[in-house]
Amino acid sequence: AQSVAQPEDQVNVAEGNPLTVKCTYSVSGNPYLFWYVQYPNRGLQFLLKYITGDNLVKGSYGFEAEFNKSQTSFHLKKPSALVSDSALYFCAVRDIRGDKIIFGKGTRLHILP
Amino acid sequence: GAVVSQHPSWVICKSGTSVKIECRSLDFQATTMFWYRQFPKQSLMLMATSNEGSKATYEQGVEKDKFLINHASLTLSTLTVTSAHPEDSSFYICSARGRGLDTGELFFGEGSRLTVL
């Protein structure tokens, strides 16, 4: 069965500092990996995905993520955080043979001015 | 492109009544739609998967008679919460995947917050 773990409930970062939001996954085959962001009382917005190819994936709003197959990780990163990045971030995985996307429990990111 | 619209955004109802939430794909044909439920400060729980023209597939523990899902066309899926009770209060989010648009990710609606009094 596929699963996603986000070990941190909350991450606090000072504005201008680099940020990392951690994610590890488990699937039986090759994974599709995703990051989504959710603002209060809103749906989810797609940030980026890894399907195949380069392990470093660049996405929206300056975010990027690195796929590490040996560590089964897909951590989200940004070189310089903005206060407006404060939101709830979800890592998700899809087994390429399946249809469902399974989400991690989410990590709340607080960017401190 | 790939816009999903969900309506209503907010709904308050009395206990025992039924509530219908609509999910529409505005600029693509949604061959598969997914319905999620989100409790406060928690992740998204997949409730069911619906394919156009066929019965929805419910996840374990989700009552299919309680949460009726209809996917009658390629642009519309509905979730009806029947005989709603306060414990059904939650944030419901739909998402869609489209024909010729399966690049892996899902496209989400803005969510519907249901409050049952």
Coordinates of C-alpha atoms in Angstrom, one line a residue:
Chain A
A1 CA 0.0 0.0 0.0
Q2 CA 1.2 3.5 -0.7
S3 CA 1.7 6.0 2.1
V4 CA 3.2 9.4 2.7
A5 CA 4.8 10.7 5.9
Q6 CA 5.3 14.4 6.8
P7 CA 7.2 14.2 10.1
E8 CA 6.7 17.8 11.1
D9 CA 3.4 19.3 12.0
Q10 CA 4.7 22.8 11.9
V11 CA 7.8 24.5 10.6
N12 CA 8.8 28.0 11.5
V13 CA 11.3 30.0 9.4
A14 CA 12.4 33.6 9.5
E15 CA 11.6 35.6 6.3
G16 CA 14.5 35.5 3.9
N17 CA 15.9 32.3 5.2
P18 CA 15.8 29.0 3.3
L19 CA 13.0 26.6 4.1
T20 CA 12.6 22.8 3.9
V21 CA 9.4 20.8 4.4
K22 CA 10.1 17.1 4.7
C23 CA 8.3 14.3 3.0
T24 CA 9.0 10.5 2.7
Y25 CA 6.9 8.1 0.8
S26 CA 6.3 4.4 0.3
V27 CA 4.9 2.8 -2.9
S28 CA 5.2 -0.6 -4.4
G29 CA 6.4 0.7 -7.8
N30 CA 7.7 3.9 -9.3
P31 CA 6.0 6.9 -7.8
Y32 CA 4.4 10.1 -9.0
L33 CA 5.1 12.6 -6.2
F34 CA 3.4 16.0 -5.7
W35 CA 3.4 19.0 -3.4
Y36 CA 0.2 21.0 -2.9
V37 CA -0.4 24.2 -0.8
Q38 CA -3.6 25.1 1.0
Y39 CA -4.6 28.5 2.2
P40 CA -7.3 28.8 4.9
N41 CA -10.8 27.7 3.8
R42 CA -9.5 27.1 0.2
G43 CA -8.9 24.1 -2.0
L44 CA -5.5 22.8 -2.8
Q45 CA -3.2 24.4 -5.3
F46 CA -0.6 22.4 -7.2
L47 CA 3.0 23.4 -6.6
L48 CA 5.1 20.8 -8.4
K49 CA 5.5 17.2 -9.3
Y50 CA 8.0 14.5 -10.0
I51 CA 7.2 11.9 -12.6
T52 CA 10.5 11.0 -14.1
G53 CA 13.8 12.7 -15.2
D54 CA 15.8 15.2 -13.2
N55 CA 15.7 14.6 -9.5
L56 CA 15.4 18.4 -8.8
V57 CA 12.0 19.7 -9.8
K58 CA 11.1 23.3 -9.9
G59 CA 7.6 24.5 -9.4
S60 CA 5.4 27.5 -8.7
Y61 CA 6.3 30.5 -6.5
G62 CA 10.0 29.7 -6.4
F63 CA 9.6 26.3 -4.7
E64 CA 11.5 23.2 -5.7
A65 CA 11.8 19.7 -4.5
E66 CA 14.4 17.0 -4.7
F67 CA 13.5 13.4 -5.4
N68 CA 15.8 11.0 -3.6
K69 CA 15.1 7.4 -4.5
S70 CA 17.5 5.8 -2.0
Q71 CA 16.0 7.7 0.9
T72 CA 12.5 7.6 -0.5
S73 CA 12.2 11.3 0.1
F74 CA 10.8 14.3 -1.7
H75 CA 11.5 17.4 0.4
L76 CA 10.1 20.7 -0.5
K77 CA 12.6 23.7 -0.5
K78 CA 12.8 27.4 -1.2
P79 CA 16.0 29.4 -1.0
S80 CA 14.4 32.5 0.5
A81 CA 11.1 32.4 2.4
L82 CA 8.4 35.0 2.1
V83 CA 5.7 35.8 4.7
S84 CA 3.1 35.0 2.0
D85 CA 4.5 31.4 1.9
S86 CA 2.8 30.8 5.3
A87 CA 0.2 28.1 4.6
L88 CA -0.5 24.3 4.9
Y89 CA 1.6 22.1 2.7
F90 CA 0.7 18.6 1.6
C91 CA 3.0 16.0 0.1
A92 CA 1.2 13.4 -2.0
V93 CA 2.0 10.2 -3.9
R94 CA 0.4 8.2 -6.7
D95 CA 1.4 4.7 -7.7
I96 CA 1.8 4.9 -11.4
R97 CA -0.2 1.7 -11.8
G98 CA -3.1 3.2 -9.7
D99 CA -5.6 5.9 -9.8
K100 CA -5.6 7.4 -6.3
I101 CA -3.5 10.1 -4.9
I102 CA -2.7 9.7 -1.2
F103 CA -1.9 12.8 0.9
G104 CA 0.4 13.2 3.9
K105 CA -1.1 14.8 7.0
G106 CA 0.3 18.2 6.1
T107 CA 2.9 20.6 7.5
R108 CA 1.9 24.1 8.6
L109 CA 4.6 26.5 7.5
H110 CA 5.0 29.8 9.4
I111 CA 7.2 32.4 8.0
L112 CA 8.1 35.0 10.6
P113 CA 8.6 38.6 9.6
Chain B
G1 CA -6.7 25.7 -17.9
A2 CA -7.9 22.8 -15.8
V3 CA -10.3 24.7 -13.6
V4 CA -12.5 23.0 -11.1
S5 CA -15.5 24.8 -9.6
Q6 CA -17.2 23.7 -6.4
H7 CA -20.5 25.0 -5.1
P8 CA -21.6 26.1 -2.6
S9 CA -18.5 27.3 -0.7
W10 CA -20.4 27.4 2.6
V11 CA -23.6 25.7 3.7
I12 CA -25.3 25.6 7.0
C13 CA -28.2 23.2 7.5
K14 CA -30.3 21.7 10.2
S15 CA -29.8 18.2 11.4
G16 CA -31.7 15.6 9.4
T17 CA -31.7 17.6 6.1
S18 CA -29.8 16.6 3.0
V19 CA -27.2 18.8 1.3
K20 CA -25.9 18.6 -2.2
I21 CA -22.5 19.8 -3.2
E22 CA -21.6 20.3 -6.9
C23 CA -18.2 19.9 -8.5
R24 CA -17.7 21.0 -12.1
S25 CA -14.8 20.9 -14.5
L26 CA -15.0 24.2 -16.4
D27 CA -12.6 23.7 -19.3
F28 CA -11.9 20.0 -19.5
Q29 CA -13.8 16.7 -19.5
A30 CA -13.4 15.1 -16.1
T31 CA -13.3 11.3 -16.6
T32 CA -12.5 10.8 -12.9
M33 CA -13.5 12.8 -9.9
F34 CA -12.4 12.3 -6.3
W35 CA -14.2 13.5 -3.2
Y36 CA -12.1 14.2 -0.1
R37 CA -13.1 15.2 3.4
Q38 CA -10.9 17.3 5.6
F39 CA -11.3 17.7 9.4
P40 CA -9.8 20.8 11.1
K41 CA -6.0 20.7 11.2
Q42 CA -6.0 17.3 9.5
S43 CA -5.2 15.9 6.2
L44 CA -7.5 15.0 3.3
M45 CA -9.3 11.7 3.6
L46 CA -10.3 10.2 0.3
M47 CA -14.0 9.3 0.5
A48 CA -14.7 8.0 -3.0
T49 CA -13.7 7.9 -6.6
S50 CA -16.2 8.3 -9.4
N51 CA -15.9 7.7 -13.0
E52 CA -18.3 9.2 -15.5
G53 CA -21.3 7.0 -16.1
S54 CA -20.5 4.4 -13.5
K55 CA -21.0 3.9 -9.8
A56 CA -18.6 5.5 -7.4
T57 CA -16.1 3.4 -5.5
Y58 CA -16.1 4.2 -1.8
E59 CA -13.2 3.9 0.5
Q60 CA -13.4 1.6 3.5
G61 CA -15.4 3.1 6.3
V62 CA -17.3 5.6 4.1
E63 CA -21.1 5.0 4.1
K64 CA -22.3 5.0 0.5
D65 CA -25.9 5.5 1.6
K66 CA -24.9 8.5 3.6
F67 CA -22.7 10.1 1.0
L68 CA -24.3 9.7 -2.4
I69 CA -22.1 10.5 -5.3
N70 CA -23.3 11.0 -8.8
H71 CA -21.1 11.6 -11.8
A72 CA -23.7 11.8 -14.6
S73 CA -21.7 13.9 -17.1
L74 CA -18.1 14.6 -18.0
T75 CA -18.2 18.0 -16.3
L76 CA -20.3 17.4 -13.2
S77 CA -20.1 15.3 -10.1
T78 CA -22.3 15.8 -7.1
L79 CA -22.0 14.7 -3.4
T80 CA -25.2 14.5 -1.4
V81 CA -24.9 14.3 2.3
T82 CA -28.2 12.6 3.3
S83 CA -29.8 13.1 6.7
A84 CA -26.9 15.2 7.8
H85 CA -25.9 15.3 11.5
P86 CA -23.4 17.5 13.3
E87 CA -20.6 14.9 13.0
D88 CA -20.9 15.4 9.2
S89 CA -19.7 19.0 9.6
S90 CA -16.5 19.2 7.7
F91 CA -14.7 20.7 4.7
Y92 CA -15.4 18.7 1.5
I93 CA -13.1 19.0 -1.5
C94 CA -13.5 17.6 -4.9
S95 CA -10.8 17.0 -7.5
A96 CA -10.7 15.9 -11.1
R97 CA -8.6 14.2 -13.6
G98 CA -9.4 14.7 -17.3
R99 CA -9.4 12.9 -20.6
G100 CA -6.1 13.8 -22.3
L101 CA -5.1 15.7 -19.2
D102 CA -3.7 12.9 -17.1
T103 CA -0.3 14.5 -16.4
G104 CA -0.5 13.0 -12.9
E105 CA -1.7 15.7 -10.7
L106 CA -5.2 16.4 -9.6
F107 CA -7.0 19.7 -10.0
F108 CA -9.0 20.8 -7.0
G109 CA -12.1 22.7 -6.3
E110 CA -12.1 25.4 -3.7
G111 CA -13.9 23.3 -1.2
S112 CA -17.3 23.4 0.5
R113 CA -17.6 23.9 4.3
L114 CA -20.6 22.2 5.7
T115 CA -21.9 23.0 9.1
V116 CA -24.8 21.0 10.5
L117 CA -26.6 22.5 13.4

